[in-house]
PDB file of C-alpha atoms in Angstrom:
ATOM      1  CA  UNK A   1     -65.199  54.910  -0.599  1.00  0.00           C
ATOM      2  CA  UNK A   2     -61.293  53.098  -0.820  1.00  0.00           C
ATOM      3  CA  UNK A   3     -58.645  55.709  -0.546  1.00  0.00           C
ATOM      4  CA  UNK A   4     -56.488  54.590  -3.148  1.00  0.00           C
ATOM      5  CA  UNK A   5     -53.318  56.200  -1.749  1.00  0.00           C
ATOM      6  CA  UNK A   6     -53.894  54.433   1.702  1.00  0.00           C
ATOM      7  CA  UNK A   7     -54.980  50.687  -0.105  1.00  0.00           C
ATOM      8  CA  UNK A   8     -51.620  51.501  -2.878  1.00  0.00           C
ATOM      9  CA  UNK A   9     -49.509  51.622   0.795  1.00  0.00           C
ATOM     10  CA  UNK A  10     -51.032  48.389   2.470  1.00  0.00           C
ATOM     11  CA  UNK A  11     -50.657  46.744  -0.503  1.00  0.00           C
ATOM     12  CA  UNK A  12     -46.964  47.433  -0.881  1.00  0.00           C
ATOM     13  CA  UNK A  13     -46.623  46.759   2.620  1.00  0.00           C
ATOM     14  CA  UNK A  14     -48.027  43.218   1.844  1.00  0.00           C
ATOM     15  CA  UNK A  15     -46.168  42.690  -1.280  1.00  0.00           C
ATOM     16  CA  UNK A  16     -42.664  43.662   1.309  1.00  0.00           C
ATOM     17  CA  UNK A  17     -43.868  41.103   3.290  1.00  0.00           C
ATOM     18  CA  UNK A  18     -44.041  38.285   0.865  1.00  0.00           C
ATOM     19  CA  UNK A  19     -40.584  38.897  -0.664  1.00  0.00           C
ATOM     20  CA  UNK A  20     -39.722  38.874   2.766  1.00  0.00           C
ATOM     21  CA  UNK A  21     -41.299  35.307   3.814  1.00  0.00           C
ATOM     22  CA  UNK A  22     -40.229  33.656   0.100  1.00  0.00           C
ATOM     23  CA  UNK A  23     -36.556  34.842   0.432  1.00  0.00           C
ATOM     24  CA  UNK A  24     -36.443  33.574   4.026  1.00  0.00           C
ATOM     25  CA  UNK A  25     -37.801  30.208   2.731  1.00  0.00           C
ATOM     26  CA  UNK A  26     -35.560  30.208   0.052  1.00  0.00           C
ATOM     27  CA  UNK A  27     -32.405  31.123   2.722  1.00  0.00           C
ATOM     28  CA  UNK A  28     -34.164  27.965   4.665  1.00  0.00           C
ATOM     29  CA  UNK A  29     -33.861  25.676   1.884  1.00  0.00           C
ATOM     30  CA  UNK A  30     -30.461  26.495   1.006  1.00  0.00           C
ATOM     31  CA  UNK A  31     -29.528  26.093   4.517  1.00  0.00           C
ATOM     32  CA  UNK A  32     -31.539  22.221   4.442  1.00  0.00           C
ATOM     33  CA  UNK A  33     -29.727  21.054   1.173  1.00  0.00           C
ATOM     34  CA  UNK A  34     -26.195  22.652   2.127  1.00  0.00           C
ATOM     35  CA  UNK A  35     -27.111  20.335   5.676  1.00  0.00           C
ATOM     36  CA  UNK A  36     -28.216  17.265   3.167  1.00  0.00           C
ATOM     37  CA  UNK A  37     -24.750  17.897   1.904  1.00  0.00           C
ATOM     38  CA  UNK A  38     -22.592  18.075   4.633  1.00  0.00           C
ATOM     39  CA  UNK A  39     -24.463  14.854   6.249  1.00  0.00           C
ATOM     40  CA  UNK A  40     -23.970  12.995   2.632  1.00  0.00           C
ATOM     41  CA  UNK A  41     -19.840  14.069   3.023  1.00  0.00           C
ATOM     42  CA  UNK A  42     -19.848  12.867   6.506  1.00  0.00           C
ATOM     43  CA  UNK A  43     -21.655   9.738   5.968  1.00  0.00           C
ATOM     44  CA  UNK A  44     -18.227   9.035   4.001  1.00  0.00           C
ATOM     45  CA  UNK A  45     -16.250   6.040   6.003  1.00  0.00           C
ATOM     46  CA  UNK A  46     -12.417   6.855   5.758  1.00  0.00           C
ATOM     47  CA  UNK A  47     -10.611   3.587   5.679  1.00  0.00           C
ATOM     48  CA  UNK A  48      -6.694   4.128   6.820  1.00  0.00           C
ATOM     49  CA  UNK A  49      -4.431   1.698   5.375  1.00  0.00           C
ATOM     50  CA  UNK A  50      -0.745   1.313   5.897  1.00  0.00           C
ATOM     51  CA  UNK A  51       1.128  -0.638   2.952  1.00  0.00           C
ATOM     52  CA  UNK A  52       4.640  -1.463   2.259  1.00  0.00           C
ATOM     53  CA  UNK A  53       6.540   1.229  -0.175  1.00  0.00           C
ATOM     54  CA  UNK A  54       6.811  -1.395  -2.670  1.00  0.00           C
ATOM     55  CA  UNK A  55       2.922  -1.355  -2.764  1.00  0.00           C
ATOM     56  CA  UNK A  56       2.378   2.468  -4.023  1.00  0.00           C
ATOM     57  CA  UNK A  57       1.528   1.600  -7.668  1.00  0.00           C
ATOM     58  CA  UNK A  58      -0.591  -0.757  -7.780  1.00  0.00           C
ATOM     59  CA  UNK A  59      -2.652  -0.054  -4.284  1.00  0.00           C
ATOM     60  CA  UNK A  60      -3.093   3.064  -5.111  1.00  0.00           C
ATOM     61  CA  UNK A  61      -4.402   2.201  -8.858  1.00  0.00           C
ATOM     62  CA  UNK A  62      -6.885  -0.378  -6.933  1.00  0.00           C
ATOM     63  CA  UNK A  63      -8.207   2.171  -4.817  1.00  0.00           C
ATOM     64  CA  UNK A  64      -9.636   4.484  -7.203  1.00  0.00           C
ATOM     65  CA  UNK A  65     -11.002   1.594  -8.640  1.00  0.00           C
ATOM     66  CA  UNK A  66     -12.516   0.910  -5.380  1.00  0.00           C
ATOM     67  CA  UNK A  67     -13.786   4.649  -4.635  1.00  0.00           C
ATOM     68  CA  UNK A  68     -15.716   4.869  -7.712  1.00  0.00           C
ATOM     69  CA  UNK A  69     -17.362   2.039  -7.359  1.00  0.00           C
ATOM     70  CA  UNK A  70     -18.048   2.129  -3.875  1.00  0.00           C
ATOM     71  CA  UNK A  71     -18.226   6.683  -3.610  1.00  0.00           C
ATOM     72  CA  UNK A  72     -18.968   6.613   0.220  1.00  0.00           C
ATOM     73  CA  UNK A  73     -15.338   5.065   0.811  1.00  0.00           C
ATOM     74  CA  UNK A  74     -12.351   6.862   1.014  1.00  0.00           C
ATOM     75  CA  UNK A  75      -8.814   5.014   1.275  1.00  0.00           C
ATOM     76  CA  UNK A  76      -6.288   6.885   2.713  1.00  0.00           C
ATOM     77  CA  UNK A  77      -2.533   5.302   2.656  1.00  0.00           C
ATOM     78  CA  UNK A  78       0.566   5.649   4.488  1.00  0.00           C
ATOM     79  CA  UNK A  79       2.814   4.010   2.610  1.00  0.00           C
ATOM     80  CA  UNK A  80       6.466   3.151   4.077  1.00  0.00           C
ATOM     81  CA  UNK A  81       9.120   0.694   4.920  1.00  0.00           C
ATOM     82  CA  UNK A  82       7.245  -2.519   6.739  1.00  0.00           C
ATOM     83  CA  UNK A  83       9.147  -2.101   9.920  1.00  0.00           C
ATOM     84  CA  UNK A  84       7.949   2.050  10.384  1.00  0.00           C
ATOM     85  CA  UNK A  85       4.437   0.673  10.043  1.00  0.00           C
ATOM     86  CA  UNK A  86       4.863  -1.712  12.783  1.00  0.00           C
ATOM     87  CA  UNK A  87       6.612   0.164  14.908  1.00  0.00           C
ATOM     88  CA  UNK A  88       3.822   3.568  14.298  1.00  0.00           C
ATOM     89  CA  UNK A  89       1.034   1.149  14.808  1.00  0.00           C
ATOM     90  CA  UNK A  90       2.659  -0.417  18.331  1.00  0.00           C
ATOM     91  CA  UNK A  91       2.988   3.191  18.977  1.00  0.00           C
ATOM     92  CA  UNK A  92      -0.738   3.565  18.994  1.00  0.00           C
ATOM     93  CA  UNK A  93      -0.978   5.044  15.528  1.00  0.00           C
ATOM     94  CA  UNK A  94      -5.100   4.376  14.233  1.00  0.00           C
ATOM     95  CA  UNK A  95      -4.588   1.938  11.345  1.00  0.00           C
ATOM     96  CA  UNK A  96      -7.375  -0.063   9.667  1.00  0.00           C
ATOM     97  CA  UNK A  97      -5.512  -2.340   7.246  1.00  0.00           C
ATOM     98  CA  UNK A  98      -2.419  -3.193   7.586  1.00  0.00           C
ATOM     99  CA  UNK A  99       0.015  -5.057   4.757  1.00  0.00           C
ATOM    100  CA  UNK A 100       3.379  -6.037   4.784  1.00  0.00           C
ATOM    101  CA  UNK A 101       6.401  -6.682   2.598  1.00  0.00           C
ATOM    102  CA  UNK A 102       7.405  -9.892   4.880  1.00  0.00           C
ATOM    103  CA  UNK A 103       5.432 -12.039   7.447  1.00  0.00           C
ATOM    104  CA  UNK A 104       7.995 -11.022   9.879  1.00  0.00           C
ATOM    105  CA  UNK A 105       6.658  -7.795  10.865  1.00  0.00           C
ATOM    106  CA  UNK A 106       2.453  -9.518  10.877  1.00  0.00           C
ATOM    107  CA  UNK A 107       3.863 -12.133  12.659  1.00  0.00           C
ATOM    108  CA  UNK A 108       5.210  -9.617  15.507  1.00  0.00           C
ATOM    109  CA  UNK A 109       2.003  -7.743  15.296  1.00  0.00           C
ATOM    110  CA  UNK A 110      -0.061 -11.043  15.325  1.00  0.00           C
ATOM    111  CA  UNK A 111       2.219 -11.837  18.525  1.00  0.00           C
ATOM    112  CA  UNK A 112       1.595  -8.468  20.403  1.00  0.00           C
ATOM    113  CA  UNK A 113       5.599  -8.330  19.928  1.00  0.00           C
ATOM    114  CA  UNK A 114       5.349  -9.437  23.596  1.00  0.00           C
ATOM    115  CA  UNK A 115       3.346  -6.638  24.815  1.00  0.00           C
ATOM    116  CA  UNK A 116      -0.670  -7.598  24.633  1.00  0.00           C
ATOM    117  CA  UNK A 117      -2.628 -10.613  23.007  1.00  0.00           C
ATOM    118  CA  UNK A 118      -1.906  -8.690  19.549  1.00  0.00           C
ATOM    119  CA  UNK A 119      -2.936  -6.020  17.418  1.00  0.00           C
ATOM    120  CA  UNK A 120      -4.582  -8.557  14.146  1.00  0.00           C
ATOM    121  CA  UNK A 121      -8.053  -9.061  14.037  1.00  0.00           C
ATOM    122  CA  UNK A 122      -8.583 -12.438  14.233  1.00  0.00           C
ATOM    123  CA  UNK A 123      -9.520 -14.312  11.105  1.00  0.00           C
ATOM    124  CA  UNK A 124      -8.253 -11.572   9.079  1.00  0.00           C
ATOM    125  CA  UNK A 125      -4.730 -11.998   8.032  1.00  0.00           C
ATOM    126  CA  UNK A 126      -4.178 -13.518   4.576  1.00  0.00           C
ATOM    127  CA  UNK A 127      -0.910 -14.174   2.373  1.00  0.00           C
ATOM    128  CA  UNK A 128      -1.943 -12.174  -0.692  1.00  0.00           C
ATOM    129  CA  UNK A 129       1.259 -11.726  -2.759  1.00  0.00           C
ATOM    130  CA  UNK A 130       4.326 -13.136  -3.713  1.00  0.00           C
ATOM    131  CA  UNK A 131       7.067 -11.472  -4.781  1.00  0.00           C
ATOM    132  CA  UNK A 132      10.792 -11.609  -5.918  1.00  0.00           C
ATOM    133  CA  UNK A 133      14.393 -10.300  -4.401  1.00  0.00           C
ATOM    134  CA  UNK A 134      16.949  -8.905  -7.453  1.00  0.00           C
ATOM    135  CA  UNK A 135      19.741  -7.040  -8.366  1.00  0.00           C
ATOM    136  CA  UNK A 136      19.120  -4.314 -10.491  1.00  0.00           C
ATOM    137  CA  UNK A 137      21.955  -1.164 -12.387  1.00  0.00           C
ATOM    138  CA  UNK A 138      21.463   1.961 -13.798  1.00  0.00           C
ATOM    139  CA  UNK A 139      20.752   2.624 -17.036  1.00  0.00           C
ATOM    140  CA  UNK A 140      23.390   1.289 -19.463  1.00  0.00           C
ATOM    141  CA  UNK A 141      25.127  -0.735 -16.414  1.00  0.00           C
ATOM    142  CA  UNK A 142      28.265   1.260 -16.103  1.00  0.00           C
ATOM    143  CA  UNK A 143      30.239  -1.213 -14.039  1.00  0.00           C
ATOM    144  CA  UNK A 144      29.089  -4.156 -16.014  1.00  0.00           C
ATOM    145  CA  UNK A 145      27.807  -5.985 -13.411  1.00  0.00           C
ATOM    146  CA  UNK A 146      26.787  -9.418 -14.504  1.00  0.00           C
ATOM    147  CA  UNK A 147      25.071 -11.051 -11.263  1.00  0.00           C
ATOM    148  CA  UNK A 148      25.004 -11.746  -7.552  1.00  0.00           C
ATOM    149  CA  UNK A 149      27.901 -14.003  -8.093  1.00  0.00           C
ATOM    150  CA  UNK A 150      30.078 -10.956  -9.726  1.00  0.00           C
ATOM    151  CA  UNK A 151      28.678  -8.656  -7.469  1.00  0.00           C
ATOM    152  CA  UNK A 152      29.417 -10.528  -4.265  1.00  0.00           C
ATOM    153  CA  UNK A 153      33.396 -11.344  -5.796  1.00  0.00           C
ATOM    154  CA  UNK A 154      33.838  -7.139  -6.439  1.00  0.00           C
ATOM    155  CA  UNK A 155      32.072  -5.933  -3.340  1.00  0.00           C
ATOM    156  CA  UNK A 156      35.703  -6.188  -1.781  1.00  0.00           C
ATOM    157  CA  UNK A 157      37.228  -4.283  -3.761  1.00  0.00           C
ATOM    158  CA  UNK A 158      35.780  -0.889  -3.059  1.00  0.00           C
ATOM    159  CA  UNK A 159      34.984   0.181  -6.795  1.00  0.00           C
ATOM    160  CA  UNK A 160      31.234  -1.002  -6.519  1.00  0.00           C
ATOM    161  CA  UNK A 161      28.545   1.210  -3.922  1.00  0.00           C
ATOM    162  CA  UNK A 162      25.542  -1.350  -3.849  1.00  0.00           C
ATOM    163  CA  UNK A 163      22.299   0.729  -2.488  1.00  0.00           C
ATOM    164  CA  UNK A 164      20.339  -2.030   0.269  1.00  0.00           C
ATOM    165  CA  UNK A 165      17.889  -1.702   2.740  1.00  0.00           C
ATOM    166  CA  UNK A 166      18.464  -1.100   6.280  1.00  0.00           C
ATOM    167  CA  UNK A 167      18.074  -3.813   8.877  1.00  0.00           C
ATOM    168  CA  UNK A 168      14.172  -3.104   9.604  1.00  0.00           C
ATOM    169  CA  UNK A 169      13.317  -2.812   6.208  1.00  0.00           C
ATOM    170  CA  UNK A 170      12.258  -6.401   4.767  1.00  0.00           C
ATOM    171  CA  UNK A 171      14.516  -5.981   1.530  1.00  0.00           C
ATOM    172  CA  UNK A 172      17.017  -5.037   3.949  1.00  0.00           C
ATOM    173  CA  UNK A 173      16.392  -8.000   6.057  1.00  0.00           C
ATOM    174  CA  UNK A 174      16.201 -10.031   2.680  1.00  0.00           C
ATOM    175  CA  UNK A 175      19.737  -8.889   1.559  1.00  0.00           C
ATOM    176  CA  UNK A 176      21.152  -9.638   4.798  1.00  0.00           C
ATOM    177  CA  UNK A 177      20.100 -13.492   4.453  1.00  0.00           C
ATOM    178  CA  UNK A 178      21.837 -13.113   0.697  1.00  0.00           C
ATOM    179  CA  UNK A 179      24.763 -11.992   2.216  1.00  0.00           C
ATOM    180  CA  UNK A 180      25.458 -15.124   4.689  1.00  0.00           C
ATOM    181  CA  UNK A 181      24.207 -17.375   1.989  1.00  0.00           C
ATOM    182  CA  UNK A 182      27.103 -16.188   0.145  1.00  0.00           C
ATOM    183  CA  UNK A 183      29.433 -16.505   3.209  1.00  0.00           C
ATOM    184  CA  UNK A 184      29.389 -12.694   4.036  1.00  0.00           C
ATOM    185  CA  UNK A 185      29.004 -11.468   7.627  1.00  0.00           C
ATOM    186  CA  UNK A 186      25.897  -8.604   7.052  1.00  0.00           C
ATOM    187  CA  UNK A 187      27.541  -6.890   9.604  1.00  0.00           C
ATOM    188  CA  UNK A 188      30.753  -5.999   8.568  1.00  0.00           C
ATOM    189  CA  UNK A 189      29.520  -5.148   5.143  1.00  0.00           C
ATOM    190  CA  UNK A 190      27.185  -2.369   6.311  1.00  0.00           C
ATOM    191  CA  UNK A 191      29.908  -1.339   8.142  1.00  0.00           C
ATOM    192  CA  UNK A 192      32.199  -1.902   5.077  1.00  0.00           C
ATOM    193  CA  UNK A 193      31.570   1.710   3.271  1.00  0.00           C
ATOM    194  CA  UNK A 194      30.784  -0.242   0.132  1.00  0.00           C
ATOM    195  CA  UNK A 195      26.926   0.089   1.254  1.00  0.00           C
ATOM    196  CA  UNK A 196      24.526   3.032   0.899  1.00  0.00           C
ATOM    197  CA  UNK A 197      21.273   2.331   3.077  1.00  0.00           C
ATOM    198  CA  UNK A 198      17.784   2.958   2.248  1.00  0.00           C
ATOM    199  CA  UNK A 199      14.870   3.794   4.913  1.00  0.00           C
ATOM    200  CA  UNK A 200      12.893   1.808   2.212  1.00  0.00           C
ATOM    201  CA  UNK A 201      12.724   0.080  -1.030  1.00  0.00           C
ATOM    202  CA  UNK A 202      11.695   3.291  -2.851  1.00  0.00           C
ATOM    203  CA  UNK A 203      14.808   5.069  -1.692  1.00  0.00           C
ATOM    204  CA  UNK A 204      17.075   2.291  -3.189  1.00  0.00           C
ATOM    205  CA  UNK A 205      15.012   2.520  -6.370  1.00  0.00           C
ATOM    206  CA  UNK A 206      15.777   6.118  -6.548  1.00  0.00           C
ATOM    207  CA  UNK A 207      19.245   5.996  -5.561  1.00  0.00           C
ATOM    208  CA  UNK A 208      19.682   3.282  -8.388  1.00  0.00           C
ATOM    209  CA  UNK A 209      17.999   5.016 -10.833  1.00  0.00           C
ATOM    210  CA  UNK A 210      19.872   8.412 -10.410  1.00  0.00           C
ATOM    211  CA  UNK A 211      23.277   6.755 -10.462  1.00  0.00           C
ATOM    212  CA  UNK A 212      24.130   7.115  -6.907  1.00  0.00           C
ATOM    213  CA  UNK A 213      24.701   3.650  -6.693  1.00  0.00           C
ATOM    214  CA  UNK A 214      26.156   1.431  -9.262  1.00  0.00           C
ATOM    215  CA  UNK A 215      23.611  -1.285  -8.250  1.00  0.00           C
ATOM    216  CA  UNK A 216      20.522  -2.123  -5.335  1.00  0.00           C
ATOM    217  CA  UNK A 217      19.156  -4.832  -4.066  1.00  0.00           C
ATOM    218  CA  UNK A 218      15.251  -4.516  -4.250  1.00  0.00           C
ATOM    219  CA  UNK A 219      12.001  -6.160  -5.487  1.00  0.00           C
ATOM    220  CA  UNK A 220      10.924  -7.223  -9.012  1.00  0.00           C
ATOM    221  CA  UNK A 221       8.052  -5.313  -8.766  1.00  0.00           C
ATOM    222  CA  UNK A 222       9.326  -2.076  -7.785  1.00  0.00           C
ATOM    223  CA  UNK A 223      12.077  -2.760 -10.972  1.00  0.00           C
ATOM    224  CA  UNK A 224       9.591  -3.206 -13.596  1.00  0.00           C
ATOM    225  CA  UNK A 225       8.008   0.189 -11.944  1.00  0.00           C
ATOM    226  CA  UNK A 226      10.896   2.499 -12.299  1.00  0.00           C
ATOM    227  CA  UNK A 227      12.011   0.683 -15.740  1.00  0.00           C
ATOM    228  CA  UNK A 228      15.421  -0.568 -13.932  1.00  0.00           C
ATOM    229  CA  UNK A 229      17.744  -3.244 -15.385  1.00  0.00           C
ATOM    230  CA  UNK A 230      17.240  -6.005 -13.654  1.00  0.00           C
ATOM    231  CA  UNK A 231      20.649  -8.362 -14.052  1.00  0.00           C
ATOM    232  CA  UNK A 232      19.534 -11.346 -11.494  1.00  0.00           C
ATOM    233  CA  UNK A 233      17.552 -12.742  -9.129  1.00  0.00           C
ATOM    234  CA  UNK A 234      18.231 -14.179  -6.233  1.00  0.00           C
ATOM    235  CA  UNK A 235      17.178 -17.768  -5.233  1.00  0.00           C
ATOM    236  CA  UNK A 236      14.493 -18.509  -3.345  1.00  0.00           C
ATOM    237  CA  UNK A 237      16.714 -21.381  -1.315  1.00  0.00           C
ATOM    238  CA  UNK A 238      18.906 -18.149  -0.207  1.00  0.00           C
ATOM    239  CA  UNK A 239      16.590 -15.550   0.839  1.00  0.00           C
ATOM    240  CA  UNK A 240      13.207 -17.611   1.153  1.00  0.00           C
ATOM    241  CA  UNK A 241       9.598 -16.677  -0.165  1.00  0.00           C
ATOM    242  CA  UNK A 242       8.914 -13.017  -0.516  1.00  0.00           C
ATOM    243  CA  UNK A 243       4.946 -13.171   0.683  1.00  0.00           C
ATOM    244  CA  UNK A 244       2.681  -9.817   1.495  1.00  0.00           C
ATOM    245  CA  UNK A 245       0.394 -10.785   3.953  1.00  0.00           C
ATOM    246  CA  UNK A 246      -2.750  -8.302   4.968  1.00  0.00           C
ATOM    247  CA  UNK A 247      -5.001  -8.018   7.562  1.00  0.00           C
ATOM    248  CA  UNK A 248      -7.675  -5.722   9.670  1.00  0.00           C
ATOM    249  CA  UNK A 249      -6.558  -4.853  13.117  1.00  0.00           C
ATOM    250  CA  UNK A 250      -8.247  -5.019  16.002  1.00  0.00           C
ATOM    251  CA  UNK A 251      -8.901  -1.275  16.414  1.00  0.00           C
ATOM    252  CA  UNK A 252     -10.390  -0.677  13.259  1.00  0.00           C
ATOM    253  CA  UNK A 253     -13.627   1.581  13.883  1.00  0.00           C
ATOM    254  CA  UNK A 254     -14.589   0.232  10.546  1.00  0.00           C
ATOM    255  CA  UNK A 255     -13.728  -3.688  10.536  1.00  0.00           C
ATOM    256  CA  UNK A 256     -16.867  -4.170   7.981  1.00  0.00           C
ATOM    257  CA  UNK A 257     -15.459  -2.267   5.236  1.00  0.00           C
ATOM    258  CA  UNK A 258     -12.108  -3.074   5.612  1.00  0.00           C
ATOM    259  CA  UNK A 259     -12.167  -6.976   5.081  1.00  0.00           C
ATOM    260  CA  UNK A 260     -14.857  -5.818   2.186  1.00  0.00           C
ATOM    261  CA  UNK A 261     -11.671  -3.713   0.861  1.00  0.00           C
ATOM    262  CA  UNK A 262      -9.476  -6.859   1.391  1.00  0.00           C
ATOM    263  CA  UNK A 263     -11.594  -9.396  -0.485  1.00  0.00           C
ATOM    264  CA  UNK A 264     -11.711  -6.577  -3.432  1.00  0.00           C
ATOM    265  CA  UNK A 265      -7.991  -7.530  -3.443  1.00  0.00           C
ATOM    266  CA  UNK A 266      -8.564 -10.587  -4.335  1.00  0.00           C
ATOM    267  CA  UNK A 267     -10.837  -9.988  -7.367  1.00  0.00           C
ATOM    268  CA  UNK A 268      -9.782 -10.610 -11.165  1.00  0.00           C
ATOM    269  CA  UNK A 269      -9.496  -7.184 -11.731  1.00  0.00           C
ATOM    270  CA  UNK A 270      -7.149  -6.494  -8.658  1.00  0.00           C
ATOM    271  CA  UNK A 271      -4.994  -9.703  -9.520  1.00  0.00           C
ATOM    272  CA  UNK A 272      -4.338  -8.323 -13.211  1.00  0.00           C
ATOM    273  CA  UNK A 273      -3.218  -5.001 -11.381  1.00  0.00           C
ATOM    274  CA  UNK A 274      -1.146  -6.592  -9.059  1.00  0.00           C
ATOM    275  CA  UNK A 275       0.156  -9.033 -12.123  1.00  0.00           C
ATOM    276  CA  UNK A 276       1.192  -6.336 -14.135  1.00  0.00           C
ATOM    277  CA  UNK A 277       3.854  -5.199 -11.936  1.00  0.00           C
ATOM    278  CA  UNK A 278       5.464  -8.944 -11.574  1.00  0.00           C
ATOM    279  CA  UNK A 279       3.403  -9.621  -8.345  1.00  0.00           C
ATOM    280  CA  UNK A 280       2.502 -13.183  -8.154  1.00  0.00           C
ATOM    281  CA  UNK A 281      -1.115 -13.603  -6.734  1.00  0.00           C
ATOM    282  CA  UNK A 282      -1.409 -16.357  -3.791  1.00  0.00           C
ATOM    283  CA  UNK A 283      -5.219 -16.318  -3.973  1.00  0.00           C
ATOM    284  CA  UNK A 284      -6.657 -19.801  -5.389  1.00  0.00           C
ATOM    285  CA  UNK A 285      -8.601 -18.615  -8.485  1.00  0.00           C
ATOM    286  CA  UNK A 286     -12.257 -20.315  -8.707  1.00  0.00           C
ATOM    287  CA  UNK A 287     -12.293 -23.038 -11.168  1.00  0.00           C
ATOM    288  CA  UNK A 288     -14.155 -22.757 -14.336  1.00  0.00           C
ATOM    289  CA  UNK A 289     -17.278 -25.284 -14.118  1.00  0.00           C
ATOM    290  CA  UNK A 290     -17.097 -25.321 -18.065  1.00  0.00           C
ATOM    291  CA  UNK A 291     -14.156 -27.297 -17.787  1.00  0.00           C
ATOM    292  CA  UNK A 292     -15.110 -29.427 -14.992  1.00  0.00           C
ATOM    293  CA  UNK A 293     -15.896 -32.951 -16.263  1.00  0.00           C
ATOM    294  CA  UNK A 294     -17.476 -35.306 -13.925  1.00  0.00           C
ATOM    295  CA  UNK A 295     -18.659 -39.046 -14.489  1.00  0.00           C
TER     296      UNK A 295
END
């Protein structure tokens, strides 16, 4: 005969022990797909790219792009004058892509700047954009400057503060070449008082386009950005080509996805970006077969 009151108390203890055993295997599987998760996050390759300042918009508009179509990338920018960049990644800061405002600082880099056999990855380095030098005002132009060629005739006169680049900042570098074309010594005008320097091109913007300065010399692109008046442009026989070239260094633990990430730059959809802005793209465009005529 069962005693019921002992069988009632095994069978409780049984029933204990498989709420026990299913909420274990339930803490188990939690702990699995909170694992699966974590490995999915870290499978993530973080690319680190370090732009000019004149780049912000439009890089970072291409990188989301980028992201959601390729979710296990991340782009991370540093974005600052071309010269900082250099100079950080000399320094031994990590840097997968790097692109500049001028060849002058890639060039240095491509060099080694004297130091090693260089810091570009070889085969990497392409001339992506083109871009322009001008003179832009503040809203409603309260001096009424006209042009380079009224600019450059007032500067002397002390009534005009013109917001430029400093000398390792490319638009600096640019203005200073506008300068001697004109017959000005750079030096003595930054020395002048009639200059206010910017670390970069988006502090000149700024300064412009809260009145600071009654004019700046900086790019089209970064105009058209901030909605600033732009009065002229300079000539490309005084201050040369404005080209962006970019390019993987050496040290990139992720070389692969980085030159993918620079051939996304040169896609239709990047160019119309970069277009948008005033950006000219240096990238040959494939032809279209369907007007290809052939005997």
């Amino acid at each position: 005969m069962i005693n019921k009151g002992k069988f009632g108390k095994i069978a409780g203890f049984v029933a204990s022990l498989g709420l026990v055993a299913l909420m274990s295997a339930g803490c188990e599987s939690d702990d699995a797909d909170g694992e699966k998760g974590d490995s999915q996050t870290a499978e993530r390759t973080r690319i680190t790219f370090f732009a000019a300042a004149s780049m912000t918009e439009t890089l970072t508009a291409i990188a989301q792009r980028y992201e959601a179509e390729h979710p296990d990338t991340e782009i991370v920018f540093s974005f600052d004058s071309s010269g900082t960049l250099k100079t950080l990644i000399i320094e031994g800061a990590y840097c997968d892509i790097f692109m500049s405002a001028s060849p002058r600082q890639m060039n240095q880099l491509d060099s080694g700047n004297g130091e090693n056999e260089g810091y570009l990855m070889s085969g990497t380095r392409t001339d992506l954009l083109e871009n322009q030098v001008v003179l832009v005002v503040p809203d409603g132009n309260p001096k009424g400057i006209k042009g380079f060629d009224d600019l450059i005739k007032r500067l002397g006169d002390g009534g005009i503060l013109l917001a430029v680049g400093n000398s390792d900042v490319p638009v600096g570098q640019y203005s200073a070449k506008l300068f001697s074309a004109y017959g000005l010594n750079p030096d003595e005008l930054y020395g002048s008082g009639t200059l206010t320097i910017g670390n970069n091109v988006k502090e000149i913007t700024s300064q412009v386009k809260e009145s600071v300065a009654d004019a700046g010399i900086i790019y089209a692109t970064d105009a058209k950005s901030a909605g600033l008046t732009v009065v002229d442009t300079a000539p490309e026989k005084a201050v040369g080509r404005v080209i962006y070239p970019v390019a993987v260094l050496k040290g990139s633990k992720h070389a692969g996805k980085a030159e993918d990430i620079i051939e996304y730059l040169k896609n239709d959809e990047s160019r119309k970006i970069f277009e948008s802005v005033g950006f000219k793209s240096l990238i040959l465009q494939p032809a279209d077969e369907s007007k290809i005529f052939t005997d």
